PDB file of C-alpha atoms in Angstrom:
ATOM      1  CA  MET Q1417      12.935 -35.580 -28.859  1.00  0.00           C
ATOM      2  CA  THR Q1418      11.177 -38.876 -28.173  1.00  0.00           C
ATOM      3  CA  ASP Q1419       7.474 -39.114 -27.367  1.00  0.00           C
ATOM      4  CA  PHE Q1420       8.403 -39.913 -23.767  1.00  0.00           C
ATOM      5  CA  GLU Q1421      10.596 -36.816 -23.469  1.00  0.00           C
ATOM      6  CA  ALA Q1422       7.859 -34.677 -24.995  1.00  0.00           C
ATOM      7  CA  GLU Q1423       5.401 -36.035 -22.434  1.00  0.00           C
ATOM      8  CA  LEU Q1424       7.758 -35.085 -19.609  1.00  0.00           C
ATOM      9  CA  GLU Q1425       8.227 -31.557 -20.979  1.00  0.00           C
ATOM     10  CA  ARG Q1426       4.493 -30.922 -20.716  1.00  0.00           C
ATOM     11  CA  TYR Q1427       4.896 -30.817 -16.942  1.00  0.00           C
ATOM     12  CA  ARG Q1428       8.161 -28.908 -16.614  1.00  0.00           C
ATOM     13  CA  HIS Q1429       6.618 -25.632 -15.489  1.00  0.00           C
ATOM     14  CA  GLU Q1430       4.238 -26.973 -12.851  1.00  0.00           C
ATOM     15  CA  LEU Q1431       6.941 -29.270 -11.485  1.00  0.00           C
ATOM     16  CA  ARG Q1432       9.296 -26.290 -11.237  1.00  0.00           C
ATOM     17  CA  VAL Q1433       6.697 -24.408  -9.192  1.00  0.00           C
ATOM     18  CA  HIS Q1434       6.074 -27.474  -7.031  1.00  0.00           C
ATOM     19  CA  CYS Q1435       9.775 -27.948  -6.321  1.00  0.00           C
ATOM     20  CA  TYR Q1436      10.163 -24.239  -5.618  1.00  0.00           C
ATOM     21  CA  ARG Q1437       7.415 -24.336  -3.016  1.00  0.00           C
ATOM     22  CA  LEU Q1438       9.124 -27.286  -1.343  1.00  0.00           C
ATOM     23  CA  LEU Q1439      12.619 -25.811  -1.438  1.00  0.00           C
ATOM     24  CA  GLY Q1440      12.304 -22.014  -1.545  1.00  0.00           C
ATOM     25  CA  SER Q1441      15.156 -21.826  -4.061  1.00  0.00           C
ATOM     26  CA  TYR Q1442      14.645 -21.229  -7.777  1.00  0.00           C
ATOM     27  CA  ASP Q1443      18.035 -22.687  -8.709  1.00  0.00           C
ATOM     28  CA  GLU Q1444      17.459 -25.824  -6.644  1.00  0.00           C
ATOM     29  CA  ALA Q1445      13.972 -26.181  -8.107  1.00  0.00           C
ATOM     30  CA  GLU Q1446      15.440 -26.151 -11.618  1.00  0.00           C
ATOM     31  CA  ASP Q1447      17.975 -28.792 -10.566  1.00  0.00           C
ATOM     32  CA  MET Q1448      15.251 -30.965  -9.024  1.00  0.00           C
ATOM     33  CA  VAL Q1449      13.141 -30.834 -12.192  1.00  0.00           C
ATOM     34  CA  GLN Q1450      16.141 -32.100 -14.126  1.00  0.00           C
ATOM     35  CA  GLU Q1451      16.687 -34.763 -11.464  1.00  0.00           C
ATOM     36  CA  THR Q1452      13.015 -35.722 -11.750  1.00  0.00           C
ATOM     37  CA  PHE Q1453      13.274 -36.159 -15.500  1.00  0.00           C
ATOM     38  CA  LEU Q1454      16.471 -38.169 -15.105  1.00  0.00           C
ATOM     39  CA  ARG Q1455      14.891 -40.501 -12.558  1.00  0.00           C
ATOM     40  CA  ALA Q1456      11.774 -40.818 -14.727  1.00  0.00           C
ATOM     41  CA  TRP Q1457      13.879 -41.713 -17.768  1.00  0.00           C
ATOM     42  CA  ARG Q1458      15.730 -44.366 -15.810  1.00  0.00           C
ATOM     43  CA  LYS Q1459      12.444 -45.813 -14.505  1.00  0.00           C
ATOM     44  CA  ARG Q1460      10.428 -45.442 -17.706  1.00  0.00           C
ATOM     45  CA  ASP Q1461      10.261 -49.218 -18.265  1.00  0.00           C
ATOM     46  CA  THR Q1462       8.776 -49.739 -14.805  1.00  0.00           C
ATOM     47  CA  PHE Q1463       5.911 -47.270 -15.262  1.00  0.00           C
ATOM     48  CA  GLU Q1464       2.812 -49.467 -15.419  1.00  0.00           C
ATOM     49  CA  GLY Q1465       0.207 -46.779 -15.945  1.00  0.00           C
ATOM     50  CA  ARG Q1466      -1.590 -47.370 -12.654  1.00  0.00           C
ATOM     51  CA  SER Q1467      -1.536 -43.610 -12.158  1.00  0.00           C
ATOM     52  CA  SER Q1468      -1.270 -40.728 -14.611  1.00  0.00           C
ATOM     53  CA  VAL Q1469       2.136 -39.596 -15.838  1.00  0.00           C
ATOM     54  CA  ARG Q1470       1.534 -36.324 -13.965  1.00  0.00           C
ATOM     55  CA  THR Q1471       0.955 -38.093 -10.648  1.00  0.00           C
ATOM     56  CA  TRP Q1472       3.977 -40.323 -11.261  1.00  0.00           C
ATOM     57  CA  LEU Q1473       6.177 -37.278 -11.916  1.00  0.00           C
ATOM     58  CA  TYR Q1474       4.918 -35.491  -8.803  1.00  0.00           C
ATOM     59  CA  ARG Q1475       5.847 -38.558  -6.759  1.00  0.00           C
ATOM     60  CA  ILE Q1476       9.373 -38.561  -8.203  1.00  0.00           C
ATOM     61  CA  ALA Q1477       9.776 -34.778  -7.831  1.00  0.00           C
ATOM     62  CA  THR Q1478       8.551 -34.767  -4.233  1.00  0.00           C
ATOM     63  CA  ASN Q1479      10.943 -37.546  -3.245  1.00  0.00           C
ATOM     64  CA  ALA Q1480      13.825 -35.766  -4.995  1.00  0.00           C
ATOM     65  CA  CYS Q1481      13.057 -32.547  -3.091  1.00  0.00           C
ATOM     66  CA  ILE Q1482      12.769 -34.353   0.241  1.00  0.00           C
ATOM     67  CA  ASP Q1483      16.166 -35.940  -0.422  1.00  0.00           C
ATOM     68  CA  GLU Q1484      17.554 -32.475  -1.161  1.00  0.00           C
ATOM     69  CA  VAL Q1485      16.111 -30.937   2.015  1.00  0.00           C
ATOM     70  CA  ARG Q1486      17.638 -33.711   4.099  1.00  0.00           C
ATOM     71  CA  ARG Q1487      21.049 -33.340   2.536  1.00  0.00           C
ATOM     72  CA  PRO Q1488      23.285 -32.080   5.394  1.00  0.00           C
ATOM     73  CA  GLN Q1489      25.520 -29.885   3.263  1.00  0.00           C
ATOM     74  CA  ARG Q1490      22.526 -27.955   1.930  1.00  0.00           C
ATOM     75  CA  VAL Q1491      22.150 -25.933   5.117  1.00  0.00           C
ATOM     76  CA  LEU Q1492      25.150 -23.620   5.224  1.00  0.00           C
ATOM     77  CA  PRO Q1493      24.128 -20.603   7.304  1.00  0.00           C
ATOM     78  CA  TYR Q1494      26.679 -17.860   7.639  1.00  0.00           C
ATOM     79  CA  GLN Q1495      28.693 -18.109  10.830  1.00  0.00           C
ATOM     80  CA  LEU Q1496      29.292 -14.482  11.742  1.00  0.00           C
ATOM     81  CA  GLU Q1497      30.163 -13.200  15.164  1.00  0.00           C
ATOM     82  CA  PRO Q1498      27.625 -10.636  16.433  1.00  0.00           C
ATOM     83  CA  ALA Q1499      30.341  -7.988  16.415  1.00  0.00           C
ATOM     84  CA  SER Q1500      30.711  -8.414  12.638  1.00  0.00           C
ATOM     85  CA  PHE Q1501      27.053  -7.638  11.917  1.00  0.00           C
ATOM     86  CA  PRO Q1502      26.347  -4.268  10.305  1.00  0.00           C
ATOM     87  CA  ALA Q1503      25.279  -1.536  12.707  1.00  0.00           C
ATOM     88  CA  ALA Q1504      21.686  -2.004  13.935  1.00  0.00           C
ATOM     89  CA  ALA Q1505      21.456  -5.491  12.409  1.00  0.00           C
ATOM     90  CA  LEU Q1506      19.965  -8.383  14.358  1.00  0.00           C
ATOM     91  CA  PRO Q1507      20.866 -12.086  14.050  1.00  0.00           C
ATOM     92  CA  ALA Q1508      18.530 -13.870  11.662  1.00  0.00           C
ATOM     93  CA  ARG Q1509      15.401 -15.492  13.045  1.00  0.00           C
ATOM     94  CA  ASP Q1510      14.772 -17.327   9.778  1.00  0.00           C
ATOM     95  CA  ASP Q1511      18.187 -18.204   8.403  1.00  0.00           C
ATOM     96  CA  LEU Q1512      17.341 -19.380   4.874  1.00  0.00           C
ATOM     97  CA  PRO Q1513      20.461 -18.597   2.857  1.00  0.00           C
ATOM     98  CA  TRP Q1514      19.059 -20.482  -0.147  1.00  0.00           C
ATOM     99  CA  LEU Q1515      15.873 -18.355  -0.419  1.00  0.00           C
ATOM    100  CA  GLN Q1516      15.491 -16.944  -3.943  1.00  0.00           C
ATOM    101  CA  PRO Q1517      12.786 -15.067  -5.881  1.00  0.00           C
ATOM    102  CA  PHE Q1518      10.664 -16.752  -8.564  1.00  0.00           C
ATOM    103  CA  PRO Q1519      10.187 -14.925 -11.903  1.00  0.00           C
ATOM    104  CA  ASP Q1520       6.609 -13.832 -12.504  1.00  0.00           C
ATOM    105  CA  VAL Q1521       7.134 -14.213 -16.241  1.00  0.00           C
ATOM    106  CA  LEU Q1522       7.269 -17.972 -15.626  1.00  0.00           C
ATOM    107  CA  LEU Q1523       4.100 -17.847 -13.518  1.00  0.00           C
ATOM    108  CA  ASP Q1524       2.172 -16.031 -16.230  1.00  0.00           C
ATOM    109  CA  ARG Q1525       2.303 -18.733 -18.894  1.00  0.00           C
ATOM    110  CA  ALA Q1526      -1.382 -19.253 -19.439  1.00  0.00           C
ATOM    111  CA  GLU Q1527      -0.781 -22.335 -21.555  1.00  0.00           C
ATOM    112  CA  GLU Q1528       0.763 -24.234 -18.665  1.00  0.00           C
ATOM    113  CA  PRO Q1529      -1.462 -26.936 -17.088  1.00  0.00           C
ATOM    114  CA  ASP Q1530      -1.340 -25.469 -13.572  1.00  0.00           C
ATOM    115  CA  ALA Q1531      -1.485 -21.770 -14.404  1.00  0.00           C
ATOM    116  CA  GLN Q1532      -4.684 -21.325 -12.426  1.00  0.00           C
ATOM    117  CA  LEU Q1533      -3.000 -22.839  -9.347  1.00  0.00           C
ATOM    118  CA  VAL Q1534      -0.161 -20.335  -9.075  1.00  0.00           C
ATOM    119  CA  ARG Q1535      -1.974 -17.899  -6.820  1.00  0.00           C
ATOM    120  CA  ARG Q1536      -0.217 -15.118  -5.006  1.00  0.00           C
ATOM    121  CA  GLU Q1537      -0.881 -16.479  -1.529  1.00  0.00           C
ATOM    122  CA  THR Q1538       0.838 -19.778  -2.389  1.00  0.00           C
ATOM    123  CA  ILE Q1539       3.967 -18.332  -3.984  1.00  0.00           C
ATOM    124  CA  GLU Q1540       4.764 -15.145  -2.076  1.00  0.00           C
ATOM    125  CA  LEU Q1541       7.851 -15.015   0.107  1.00  0.00           C
ATOM    126  CA  ALA Q1542       5.975 -14.973   3.439  1.00  0.00           C
ATOM    127  CA  PHE Q1543       4.402 -18.319   2.563  1.00  0.00           C
ATOM    128  CA  LEU Q1544       7.682 -19.767   1.285  1.00  0.00           C
ATOM    129  CA  VAL Q1545       9.498 -18.795   4.480  1.00  0.00           C
ATOM    130  CA  ALA Q1546       6.681 -20.082   6.702  1.00  0.00           C
ATOM    131  CA  ILE Q1547       6.523 -23.563   5.211  1.00  0.00           C
ATOM    132  CA  GLN Q1548      10.280 -24.002   5.538  1.00  0.00           C
ATOM    133  CA  HIS Q1549       9.598 -24.495   9.258  1.00  0.00           C
ATOM    134  CA  LEU Q1550       7.707 -27.703   8.511  1.00  0.00           C
ATOM    135  CA  PRO Q1551       9.401 -31.107   8.301  1.00  0.00           C
ATOM    136  CA  PRO Q1552       9.705 -32.041   4.614  1.00  0.00           C
ATOM    137  CA  ARG Q1553       6.892 -34.617   4.546  1.00  0.00           C
ATOM    138  CA  GLN Q1554       4.476 -32.333   6.379  1.00  0.00           C
ATOM    139  CA  ARG Q1555       5.450 -29.585   3.973  1.00  0.00           C
ATOM    140  CA  ALA Q1556       4.677 -31.799   0.988  1.00  0.00           C
ATOM    141  CA  VAL Q1557       1.343 -32.930   2.439  1.00  0.00           C
ATOM    142  CA  LEU Q1558       0.278 -29.337   3.090  1.00  0.00           C
ATOM    143  CA  ILE Q1559       1.190 -28.338  -0.461  1.00  0.00           C
ATOM    144  CA  PHE Q1560      -0.705 -31.240  -2.012  1.00  0.00           C
ATOM    145  CA  ARG Q1561      -3.791 -30.744   0.150  1.00  0.00           C
ATOM    146  CA  ASP Q1562      -4.072 -26.982   0.736  1.00  0.00           C
ATOM    147  CA  VAL Q1563      -2.256 -25.572  -2.295  1.00  0.00           C
ATOM    148  CA  LEU Q1564      -2.823 -28.024  -5.147  1.00  0.00           C
ATOM    149  CA  GLY Q1565      -6.177 -29.161  -3.809  1.00  0.00           C
ATOM    150  CA  TRP Q1566      -5.483 -32.886  -4.025  1.00  0.00           C
ATOM    151  CA  SER Q1567      -7.655 -35.238  -1.999  1.00  0.00           C
ATOM    152  CA  ALA Q1568      -6.311 -37.131   0.995  1.00  0.00           C
ATOM    153  CA  LYS Q1569      -6.512 -40.315  -1.076  1.00  0.00           C
ATOM    154  CA  GLU Q1570      -4.514 -38.814  -3.966  1.00  0.00           C
ATOM    155  CA  THR Q1571      -1.941 -37.366  -1.572  1.00  0.00           C
ATOM    156  CA  ALA Q1572      -1.577 -40.679   0.247  1.00  0.00           C
ATOM    157  CA  ALA Q1573      -0.995 -42.477  -3.049  1.00  0.00           C
ATOM    158  CA  VAL Q1574       1.672 -40.091  -4.323  1.00  0.00           C
ATOM    159  CA  MET Q1575       3.534 -40.046  -0.992  1.00  0.00           C
ATOM    160  CA  ASP Q1576       3.199 -43.734  -0.113  1.00  0.00           C
ATOM    161  CA  LEU Q1577       1.304 -42.915   3.092  1.00  0.00           C
ATOM    162  CA  THR Q1578      -1.988 -44.003   4.553  1.00  0.00           C
ATOM    163  CA  ILE Q1579      -4.926 -41.601   4.431  1.00  0.00           C
ATOM    164  CA  ALA Q1580      -4.814 -41.425   8.232  1.00  0.00           C
ATOM    165  CA  ALA Q1581      -1.122 -40.431   8.089  1.00  0.00           C
ATOM    166  CA  VAL Q1582      -1.880 -37.723   5.536  1.00  0.00           C
ATOM    167  CA  ASN Q1583      -4.666 -36.279   7.664  1.00  0.00           C
ATOM    168  CA  SER Q1584      -2.471 -36.386  10.760  1.00  0.00           C
ATOM    169  CA  ALA Q1585       0.408 -34.631   8.982  1.00  0.00           C
ATOM    170  CA  LEU Q1586      -1.942 -31.929   7.724  1.00  0.00           C
ATOM    171  CA  GLN Q1587      -3.398 -31.346  11.205  1.00  0.00           C
ATOM    172  CA  ARG Q1588       0.117 -30.871  12.580  1.00  0.00           C
ATOM    173  CA  ALA Q1589       1.263 -28.656   9.701  1.00  0.00           C
ATOM    174  CA  ARG Q1590      -1.562 -26.105   9.622  1.00  0.00           C
ATOM    175  CA  PRO Q1591      -1.035 -24.627  13.126  1.00  0.00           C
ATOM    176  CA  VAL Q1592       2.706 -24.279  12.507  1.00  0.00           C
ATOM    177  CA  LEU Q1593       2.026 -22.482   9.236  1.00  0.00           C
ATOM    178  CA  ARG Q1594      -0.421 -20.100  10.914  1.00  0.00           C
ATOM    179  CA  ASP Q1595       2.102 -19.342  13.656  1.00  0.00           C
ATOM    180  CA  GLN Q1596       4.867 -18.582  11.156  1.00  0.00           C
ATOM    181  CA  LEU Q1597       2.890 -16.344   8.802  1.00  0.00           C
ATOM    182  CA  PRO Q1598       2.881 -12.579   9.479  1.00  0.00           C
ATOM    183  CA  PRO Q1599       0.051 -11.510  11.831  1.00  0.00           C
ATOM    184  CA  HIS Q1600      -2.099  -9.928   9.126  1.00  0.00           C
ATOM    185  CA  ARG Q1601      -1.395 -12.683   6.627  1.00  0.00           C
ATOM    186  CA  VAL Q1602      -3.385 -15.559   8.135  1.00  0.00           C
ATOM    187  CA  GLU Q1603      -6.408 -14.929   5.938  1.00  0.00           C
ATOM    188  CA  TRP Q1604      -5.099 -15.252   2.402  1.00  0.00           C
ATOM    189  CA  THR Q1605      -6.357 -13.075  -0.410  1.00  0.00           C
ATOM    190  CA  ALA Q1606      -5.853 -14.364  -3.920  1.00  0.00           C
ATOM    191  CA  THR Q1607      -5.170 -10.992  -5.518  1.00  0.00           C
ATOM    192  CA  PRO Q1608      -2.398  -9.883  -7.860  1.00  0.00           C
ATOM    193  CA  SER Q1609      -0.248  -6.868  -7.112  1.00  0.00           C
ATOM    194  CA  THR Q1610      -2.808  -4.076  -6.873  1.00  0.00           C
ATOM    195  CA  THR Q1611      -2.854  -0.643  -8.449  1.00  0.00           C
ATOM    196  CA  GLU Q1612      -2.494   0.834  -4.942  1.00  0.00           C
ATOM    197  CA  GLU Q1613       0.693  -1.162  -4.415  1.00  0.00           C
ATOM    198  CA  GLN Q1614       2.040  -0.001  -7.757  1.00  0.00           C
ATOM    199  CA  ALA Q1615       1.267   3.591  -6.823  1.00  0.00           C
ATOM    200  CA  LEU Q1616       3.163   3.175  -3.551  1.00  0.00           C
ATOM    201  CA  LEU Q1617       6.203   1.885  -5.439  1.00  0.00           C
ATOM    202  CA  ARG Q1618       6.075   4.929  -7.725  1.00  0.00           C
ATOM    203  CA  LYS Q1619       6.074   7.170  -4.642  1.00  0.00           C
ATOM    204  CA  TYR Q1620       9.022   5.191  -3.281  1.00  0.00           C
ATOM    205  CA  VAL Q1621      11.006   5.601  -6.518  1.00  0.00           C
ATOM    206  CA  ASP Q1622      10.185   9.327  -6.725  1.00  0.00           C
ATOM    207  CA  ALA Q1623      11.310   9.835  -3.134  1.00  0.00           C
ATOM    208  CA  TRP Q1624      14.519   7.897  -3.787  1.00  0.00           C
ATOM    209  CA  ASP Q1625      15.296   9.863  -6.957  1.00  0.00           C
ATOM    210  CA  SER Q1626      14.853  13.137  -5.070  1.00  0.00           C
ATOM    211  CA  GLY Q1627      16.828  11.895  -2.065  1.00  0.00           C
ATOM    212  CA  ASP Q1628      13.880  12.553   0.245  1.00  0.00           C
ATOM    213  CA  LEU Q1629      14.600  10.355   3.254  1.00  0.00           C
ATOM    214  CA  ASP Q1630      11.538  11.547   5.172  1.00  0.00           C
ATOM    215  CA  ALA Q1631       9.233  10.679   2.277  1.00  0.00           C
ATOM    216  CA  LEU Q1632      10.807   7.231   1.960  1.00  0.00           C
ATOM    217  CA  THR Q1633      10.397   6.289   5.588  1.00  0.00           C
ATOM    218  CA  ALA Q1634       6.877   7.739   5.689  1.00  0.00           C
ATOM    219  CA  LEU Q1635       5.887   4.932   3.317  1.00  0.00           C
ATOM    220  CA  MET Q1636       6.900   2.300   5.898  1.00  0.00           C
ATOM    221  CA  HIS Q1637       5.190   0.775   8.913  1.00  0.00           C
ATOM    222  CA  GLU Q1638       6.706   1.646  12.272  1.00  0.00           C
ATOM    223  CA  ASP Q1639       7.860  -1.988  12.651  1.00  0.00           C
ATOM    224  CA  VAL Q1640       8.984  -2.485   9.044  1.00  0.00           C
ATOM    225  CA  ARG Q1641      11.348  -5.408   8.556  1.00  0.00           C
ATOM    226  CA  ILE Q1642      14.235  -5.553   6.054  1.00  0.00           C
ATOM    227  CA  THR Q1643      16.028  -8.797   5.172  1.00  0.00           C
ATOM    228  CA  MET Q1644      18.769  -9.498   2.643  1.00  0.00           C
ATOM    229  CA  PRO Q1645      19.104 -13.234   1.874  1.00  0.00           C
ATOM    230  CA  PRO Q1646      21.553 -14.938   2.039  1.00  0.00           C
ATOM    231  CA  TYR Q1647      22.990 -12.658   4.732  1.00  0.00           C
ATOM    232  CA  PRO Q1648      22.084 -13.858   8.245  1.00  0.00           C
ATOM    233  CA  PHE Q1649      20.793 -10.618   9.689  1.00  0.00           C
ATOM    234  CA  TRP Q1650      17.747  -8.407   9.516  1.00  0.00           C
ATOM    235  CA  PHE Q1651      16.692  -4.893  10.396  1.00  0.00           C
ATOM    236  CA  GLU Q1652      13.492  -3.894  12.169  1.00  0.00           C
ATOM    237  CA  GLY Q1653      11.834  -0.542  12.696  1.00  0.00           C
ATOM    238  CA  ARG Q1654      11.422   2.654  10.718  1.00  0.00           C
ATOM    239  CA  GLU Q1655      14.344   4.421  12.374  1.00  0.00           C
ATOM    240  CA  VAL Q1656      16.691   1.516  11.667  1.00  0.00           C
ATOM    241  CA  ALA Q1657      15.461   1.431   8.067  1.00  0.00           C
ATOM    242  CA  ARG Q1658      16.245   5.135   7.879  1.00  0.00           C
ATOM    243  CA  GLN Q1659      19.842   4.432   8.876  1.00  0.00           C
ATOM    244  CA  THR Q1660      20.283   1.696   6.271  1.00  0.00           C
ATOM    245  CA  ILE Q1661      18.783   3.829   3.503  1.00  0.00           C
ATOM    246  CA  THR Q1662      20.779   6.959   4.317  1.00  0.00           C
ATOM    247  CA  VAL Q1663      24.113   5.488   3.307  1.00  0.00           C
ATOM    248  CA  ASN Q1664      22.772   4.213  -0.022  1.00  0.00           C
ATOM    249  CA  LEU Q1665      21.307   7.608  -0.917  1.00  0.00           C
ATOM    250  CA  ASP Q1666      24.858   8.999  -0.970  1.00  0.00           C
ATOM    251  CA  PRO Q1667      26.387   8.432  -4.449  1.00  0.00           C
ATOM    252  CA  ALA Q1668      29.843   8.413  -2.868  1.00  0.00           C
ATOM    253  CA  TYR Q1669      29.010   5.094  -1.192  1.00  0.00           C
ATOM    254  CA  ARG Q1670      28.290   2.890  -4.225  1.00  0.00           C
ATOM    255  CA  GLY Q1671      27.161   5.125  -7.044  1.00  0.00           C
ATOM    256  CA  HIS Q1672      23.831   6.169  -8.529  1.00  0.00           C
ATOM    257  CA  TRP Q1673      20.667   4.054  -8.482  1.00  0.00           C
ATOM    258  CA  ARG Q1674      17.759   3.635 -10.844  1.00  0.00           C
ATOM    259  CA  TYR Q1675      14.684   1.456 -10.361  1.00  0.00           C
ATOM    260  CA  LEU Q1676      12.138  -0.284 -12.552  1.00  0.00           C
ATOM    261  CA  ILE Q1677       8.780  -1.378 -11.161  1.00  0.00           C
ATOM    262  CA  THR Q1678       8.114  -5.067 -11.731  1.00  0.00           C
ATOM    263  CA  SER Q1679       6.919  -8.088  -9.744  1.00  0.00           C
ATOM    264  CA  VAL Q1680       8.286 -11.423  -8.590  1.00  0.00           C
ATOM    265  CA  ASN Q1681       6.506 -14.081  -6.538  1.00  0.00           C
ATOM    266  CA  ARG Q1682       3.314 -12.144  -7.390  1.00  0.00           C
ATOM    267  CA  GLN Q1683       4.568  -9.328  -5.132  1.00  0.00           C
ATOM    268  CA  PRO Q1684       5.355  -5.693  -5.954  1.00  0.00           C
ATOM    269  CA  THR Q1685       9.064  -5.438  -6.705  1.00  0.00           C
ATOM    270  CA  LEU Q1686      11.689  -2.902  -7.685  1.00  0.00           C
ATOM    271  CA  ALA Q1687      14.514  -3.994  -9.976  1.00  0.00           C
ATOM    272  CA  ALA Q1688      17.571  -2.061  -8.787  1.00  0.00           C
ATOM    273  CA  TYR Q1689      20.204  -0.911 -11.267  1.00  0.00           C
ATOM    274  CA  LEU Q1690      23.480   0.657 -10.143  1.00  0.00           C
ATOM    275  CA  ARG Q1691      25.849   2.934 -12.028  1.00  0.00           C
ATOM    276  CA  GLY Q1692      29.136   2.652 -10.249  1.00  0.00           C
ATOM    277  CA  PRO Q1693      31.983   5.196 -10.299  1.00  0.00           C
ATOM    278  CA  GLY Q1694      33.377   5.567 -13.802  1.00  0.00           C
ATOM    279  CA  ASP Q1695      30.620   3.482 -15.418  1.00  0.00           C
ATOM    280  CA  THR Q1696      28.480   4.816 -18.250  1.00  0.00           C
ATOM    281  CA  VAL Q1697      25.328   2.689 -17.773  1.00  0.00           C
ATOM    282  CA  PHE Q1698      23.183   1.361 -14.946  1.00  0.00           C
ATOM    283  CA  ARG Q1699      23.775  -2.360 -14.456  1.00  0.00           C
ATOM    284  CA  PRO Q1700      21.618  -4.993 -12.701  1.00  0.00           C
ATOM    285  CA  PHE Q1701      22.193  -5.142  -8.968  1.00  0.00           C
ATOM    286  CA  GLY Q1702      19.222  -6.765  -7.267  1.00  0.00           C
ATOM    287  CA  LEU Q1703      15.507  -7.208  -6.681  1.00  0.00           C
ATOM    288  CA  ASP Q1704      13.700  -5.516  -3.788  1.00  0.00           C
ATOM    289  CA  VAL Q1705      10.506  -7.450  -3.020  1.00  0.00           C
ATOM    290  CA  PHE Q1706       7.860  -5.648  -0.952  1.00  0.00           C
ATOM    291  CA  ARG Q1707       5.115  -6.889   1.345  1.00  0.00           C
ATOM    292  CA  ILE Q1708       2.570  -4.104   1.706  1.00  0.00           C
ATOM    293  CA  GLU Q1709      -0.115  -4.002   4.392  1.00  0.00           C
ATOM    294  CA  GLY Q1710      -2.627  -1.225   4.958  1.00  0.00           C
ATOM    295  CA  GLY Q1711      -1.040   0.959   2.295  1.00  0.00           C
ATOM    296  CA  LEU Q1712       2.424   0.925   3.882  1.00  0.00           C
ATOM    297  CA  ILE Q1713       5.556  -1.204   3.481  1.00  0.00           C
ATOM    298  CA  ALA Q1714       5.573  -3.989   6.088  1.00  0.00           C
ATOM    299  CA  GLU Q1715       8.596  -5.883   4.799  1.00  0.00           C
ATOM    300  CA  LEU Q1716      11.316  -5.479   2.197  1.00  0.00           C
ATOM    301  CA  THR Q1717      13.346  -8.486   1.053  1.00  0.00           C
ATOM    302  CA  ALA Q1718      16.416  -7.437  -0.916  1.00  0.00           C
ATOM    303  CA  PHE Q1719      18.053 -10.021  -3.173  1.00  0.00           C
ATOM    304  CA  GLU Q1720      21.381  -9.335  -4.854  1.00  0.00           C
ATOM    305  CA  ARG Q1721      20.577 -10.822  -8.260  1.00  0.00           C
ATOM    306  CA  THR Q1722      21.952 -10.015 -11.708  1.00  0.00           C
ATOM    307  CA  ASP Q1723      20.047 -12.615 -13.758  1.00  0.00           C
ATOM    308  CA  PHE Q1724      17.615  -9.962 -14.956  1.00  0.00           C
ATOM    309  CA  ASP Q1725      17.044 -11.704 -18.295  1.00  0.00           C
ATOM    310  CA  LEU Q1726      15.258 -14.476 -16.376  1.00  0.00           C
ATOM    311  CA  HIS Q1727      12.806 -11.837 -15.133  1.00  0.00           C
ATOM    312  CA  ASP Q1728      12.360 -10.294 -18.585  1.00  0.00           C
ATOM    313  CA  LEU Q1729      14.168  -7.134 -17.489  1.00  0.00           C
ATOM    314  CA  PRO Q1730      16.631  -5.114 -19.608  1.00  0.00           C
ATOM    315  CA  PRO Q1731      20.322  -6.010 -19.240  1.00  0.00           C
ATOM    316  CA  TYR Q1732      21.208  -2.376 -18.505  1.00  0.00           C
ATOM    317  CA  LEU Q1733      19.728   1.133 -18.420  1.00  0.00           C
ATOM    318  CA  ALA Q1734      21.255   4.043 -20.286  1.00  0.00           C
ATOM    319  CA  SER Q1735      22.429   7.008 -18.256  1.00  0.00           C
ATOM    320  CA  ALA Q1736      20.596   9.585 -20.337  1.00  0.00           C
TER     321      ALA Q1736
END
């Protein structure tokens, strides 16, 4: 590895987080970091040192992400007729088929330069979904100013804008963000997943293991929302949640479930393992990410993911 390549690697983690905030997709963020390094390598002879290498890389990464957002073929929402939706499902309000969880094990690397910047309120799914409603340049400005804490002058320099343009973009972006965040989420709290949230997940797992449908739904808000990216539908309300859970409690439907408590995007999460008919072990199925308000489940985002090694989770669970 050359000295130049080693210098680039120093910033891999924080650039991955930056690209993830811009895109909402872990896989795309990884691709954009590689694209950033490729563009930097090609332009290495033109780097004159007028800014730091870090600032230069953020400029390249931001432009790469904006190019990706504007790529027409990126947006491929499912085109389902309403009649083909599952029972009680509603058409998606926020159709983000690329939305993916971010592994907490990659956020917890204390040696990374921006570790102190990866706060829960700037990485959780509600924030990621909300900022997707912003045009890409407004999104980038808001991230630089309100998330990374860069000055208007620094932001203007990295985005090739005037300071006035940066301030204008930020003034337009903030109200949209507030409107898109959940009602009780406007005032951010920079706290990790709390012991109370962990206790609620343990109650949820115990109720699931015992097949206690009443206990499960009692842990939810009356207007609980369930989404399952990339599928373009969502469920709202405790009674509807009850219907969706009932079928999965029956082993005849898919098999037997087992859960491990973990976290992704700094949010309380259950890693779901499934033992299908005829199988001898529980295998990775997905990640259920919870948003908890007032001691009850306000939202559950279920991702069908099997890359559990990325989240430092076991590849399977024994049946015994």
